[in-house]
Amino acid sequence: MMKTTDKEMPLQMLISFDKILKRYDEMAKSPDKFLASKAKHVLKTQAPYPILREGFDDVSLLQEHEDVIKVILQDSFADVLGQNEIKTASLPYYNVLFNASPRFKKIVENAGTDYVPFLRNQEEGIDYIMACIVILNFHYGYQLDFSRPYFYDIPDANGIMRHYRILYNADFMEIIPTSLSKDITQEDVDRLLENPEDMSLWKEMIPPNSFISKGFVISNMFDVTAEHTISEIKTALISSDKRGSENFITDLQETFKSFFKVKELRIGFVTYNAEEDQLERVFGNGMESFLLNDANKKICNKLLCEGSYERLLEEKSYFAISDVDKAYKISEGSAPYKSLYEQGIKSAIFAPIVNEGQLLGVLELVSTKKNKLNGINANKLEDVMPYIVAAVVRSKIEEENLIDAVIQNECTAVHKSVHWRFEQEAKQFIMDGLEEKQPSFKEIVFKEVYPLYGQIDISESSNARNTAIQRDLMIQLSHIKNILEAAFELEKLPIYEELNFRIENYVVDVREALYSNMEQSIYDFVNADIVPVLEHLKTIDEGLSQLVKAYEESIDENTHSYYDHRKQYDQSVMKINKKLASVLDKHQEQAQQMFPHFYERYKTDGIEHNMYIGNSISRDKTFDTLYLNNLRLWQLQVMCEMENSYYRLKPELEVPLDVASLVLVYSTSLSIRFRMDEKRFDVDGTYNARYEIIKKRIDKSTIKGTRERLTQKGKLAIVYSQKKDELEYLRYISFLKAKGYFTNNIEIVELEGLQGVSGLKAIRAEILYKKDKEQENTYTYEDLMNELKVD
């Protein structure tokens, strides 16, 4: 026998109909004869059972007096509304229901013979606290917000979960204090609010059974399945790591079943690749696609029929198939009906996921029952598509960040022209990880591409650097020599003479020639033998101390040596490289618009650049040799413009250096491979290695039969081996002469054989320069130097 006293609560729950019967007492006196007659009938029916007014805690009495209670509640539970209203009488905080409406009884019956409704999210202890708050508000008069939604989750006859929100009518409840009740002050309330989980405190302030709750409540329920499932869908889509979650698709699928009231519903997703015009699988735990079936990707016009292509991709609206079998027969087994038919799908809805007019992907809803999904209930998606779009946008951003992270980690930064290929490999890398395979970033190869190479090198850079080093070393040694001579004047110690003797020998050696190990040798000598002496000299004489400090102030704190002429040289090289690189990079942006190609450049003593062009690099354009010819012509123009930019910069340099330009022409296509260990592209295979050999050695080549260097200031050298290349570039030079890039001083020379390479020739074309970007005045190199008065 169940009693309401079985549960520890601050309220002793007595089921009573006294308060509603008092209403009938008043109605029995009404001048309205009908109302009075009905009220008298209710009171007469209840009169033999005074316990219904007095109240009881034995729940079994509800069944014993079921017929009488039905008469008492007949106005609150009108028969004419019972087929539609979901309603029952109940006790708050107890799972006690009685006098339910026919519709509520039907809902519970469809859930199963043994099903008992219970409130969702009834955490242990929460009922006690909620009952205390009711007491604080309705007995003590404090204004505390205790509103909280209550729900029943009840499956229907098909096993689909339905959700019902409960609204309580407590008009027929009254709260009566017992001898156990206490006075509650505002200070007491403040303590309770500060300790919402301290059950002992709540029971101390409002002890168990300190009040009597007499009466009952009426529970009105409303089917909020649609609103609830929308909220569930929103919550699921907001969650992070959806692809990696094992339960994401399963839970979302169950929610959509409730939303559409279709037990056999399944969901899938595909993403849309606009550049390839294809639908691609979304990789993740449980992710399916019924359009793709077993494929990872398919071209849209092969995967979709004309009608579905138009609806999804052009109109970006829902495409519904209420009867797949019928559509399969009418279309004679064409796509997409054939694949759906073979999977046993009978009805389907495909919803485009669109953001700012751009198609991102397609949501797939399918059922094994005909007509369950159709063009009518497809409109229900209007309420949830904004959340799906937001989730897909966020997912794409997360995927792009993850792909970039993989590329950066595995490959470092790569040029945008080939980024798409790394992106493909990164996607596969991520997919393998999700499928618990051993992820491996495979080497990337582009086959049959044509190379272009160019460099603008600082002429005689080694000599200029050595000269700067020589000057700095001689100045440093001279300073030290002066200090030691002053020290010898003060102290006639032979060690000062010995050190000066060694310094003089170093000066002679440096003046004659700077050998590779000489700079390090002098550096070691100064640090090991001179510095300790200088520290000593600072302690014995103020005049020597001032000389030593002046010397130390001239020493660079980073190089720990005299760094003046070398600094001027390094700064000049840095300015040259920065200027040349900016010109080349700016023009490269325009070249990429002509036809996408791989491009990289290096800063050394000057600027080198590599370019590769071919069909395998281009993602969405078909390669033609016309684009190779165009890039070759573009390269010649840019090389001339880089030369012009440099000579406009030359007067600003600390060291007035010169540059010399070279272009290497290679007629044969080759393959390039991204070297994972070096994080860079290199030619692939021993046959193609000849190209790399030529690149590395060509700038040191000389004219055949002479010691004259191929590269010269004021001239552009174009190296080649095939007669057809010579004719092609002579045409370009002829055209560029007319445009004011070259003079008539054009020569063709043969080159001395390089190690492993022979038969190379070169065109040397004299460049015309423009002072201060003037278009009308052009100069040869000698004219320009005279004009600028630069030696």
mmCIF file with all atom_site columns, N, CA and C in Angstrom, residues 46-55:
data_model
loop_
_atom_site.group_PDB
_atom_site.id
_atom_site.type_symbol
_atom_site.label_atom_id
_atom_site.label_alt_id
_atom_site.label_comp_id
_atom_site.label_asym_id
_atom_site.label_entity_id
_atom_site.label_seq_id
_atom_site.pdbx_PDB_ins_code
_atom_site.Cartn_x
_atom_site.Cartn_y
_atom_site.Cartn_z
_atom_site.occupancy
_atom_site.B_iso_or_equiv
_atom_site.pdbx_formal_charge
_atom_site.auth_seq_id
_atom_site.auth_comp_id
_atom_site.auth_asym_id
_atom_site.auth_atom_id
_atom_site.pdbx_PDB_model_num
ATOM 1  N N  . GLN A 1 46 ? -20.850 13.045 -2.956 1.00 0.00 ? 46 GLN A N  1
ATOM 2  C CA . GLN A 1 46 ? -19.666 12.983 -2.083 1.00 0.00 ? 46 GLN A CA 1
ATOM 3  C C  . GLN A 1 46 ? -20.041 12.781 -0.627 1.00 0.00 ? 46 GLN A C  1
ATOM 4  N N  . ALA A 1 47 ? -21.234 13.207 -0.201 1.00 0.00 ? 47 ALA A N  1
ATOM 5  C CA . ALA A 1 47 ? -21.617 13.249 1.223  1.00 0.00 ? 47 ALA A CA 1
ATOM 6  C C  . ALA A 1 47 ? -21.355 11.947 1.979  1.00 0.00 ? 47 ALA A C  1
ATOM 7  N N  . PRO A 1 48 ? -21.615 10.785 1.423  1.00 0.00 ? 48 PRO A N  1
ATOM 8  C CA . PRO A 1 48 ? -21.355 9.537  2.185  1.00 0.00 ? 48 PRO A CA 1
ATOM 9  C C  . PRO A 1 48 ? -19.880 9.258  2.429  1.00 0.00 ? 48 PRO A C  1
ATOM 10 N N  . TYR A 1 49 ? -18.977 10.036 1.847  1.00 0.00 ? 49 TYR A N  1
ATOM 11 C CA . TYR A 1 49 ? -17.543 9.745  1.943  1.00 0.00 ? 49 TYR A CA 1
ATOM 12 C C  . TYR A 1 49 ? -16.804 10.989 2.466  1.00 0.00 ? 49 TYR A C  1
ATOM 13 N N  . PRO A 1 50 ? -16.970 11.306 3.745  1.00 0.00 ? 50 PRO A N  1
ATOM 14 C CA . PRO A 1 50 ? -16.349 12.518 4.318  1.00 0.00 ? 50 PRO A CA 1
ATOM 15 C C  . PRO A 1 50 ? -14.828 12.538 4.203  1.00 0.00 ? 50 PRO A C  1
ATOM 16 N N  . ILE A 1 51 ? -14.194 11.375 4.055  1.00 0.00 ? 51 ILE A N  1
ATOM 17 C CA . ILE A 1 51 ? -12.731 11.337 3.946  1.00 0.00 ? 51 ILE A CA 1
ATOM 18 C C  . ILE A 1 51 ? -12.222 12.097 2.733  1.00 0.00 ? 51 ILE A C  1
ATOM 19 N N  . LEU A 1 52 ? -13.122 12.228 1.710  1.00 0.00 ? 52 LEU A N  1
ATOM 20 C CA . LEU A 1 52 ? -12.714 12.966 0.514  1.00 0.00 ? 52 LEU A CA 1
ATOM 21 C C  . LEU A 1 52 ? -12.558 14.448 0.804  1.00 0.00 ? 52 LEU A C  1
ATOM 22 N N  . ARG A 1 53 ? -13.251 14.955 1.855  1.00 0.00 ? 53 ARG A N  1
ATOM 23 C CA . ARG A 1 53 ? -13.046 16.338 2.295  1.00 0.00 ? 53 ARG A CA 1
ATOM 24 C C  . ARG A 1 53 ? -11.910 16.420 3.314  1.00 0.00 ? 53 ARG A C  1
ATOM 25 N N  . GLU A 1 54 ? -11.889 15.459 4.230  1.00 0.00 ? 54 GLU A N  1
ATOM 26 C CA . GLU A 1 54 ? -10.907 15.500 5.308  1.00 0.00 ? 54 GLU A CA 1
ATOM 27 C C  . GLU A 1 54 ? -9.480  15.317 4.782  1.00 0.00 ? 54 GLU A C  1
ATOM 28 N N  . GLY A 1 55 ? -9.324  14.506 3.779  1.00 0.00 ? 55 GLY A N  1
ATOM 29 C CA . GLY A 1 55 ? -8.019  14.231 3.211  1.00 0.00 ? 55 GLY A CA 1
ATOM 30 C C  . GLY A 1 55 ? -7.460  12.892 3.650  1.00 0.00 ? 55 GLY A C  1
#
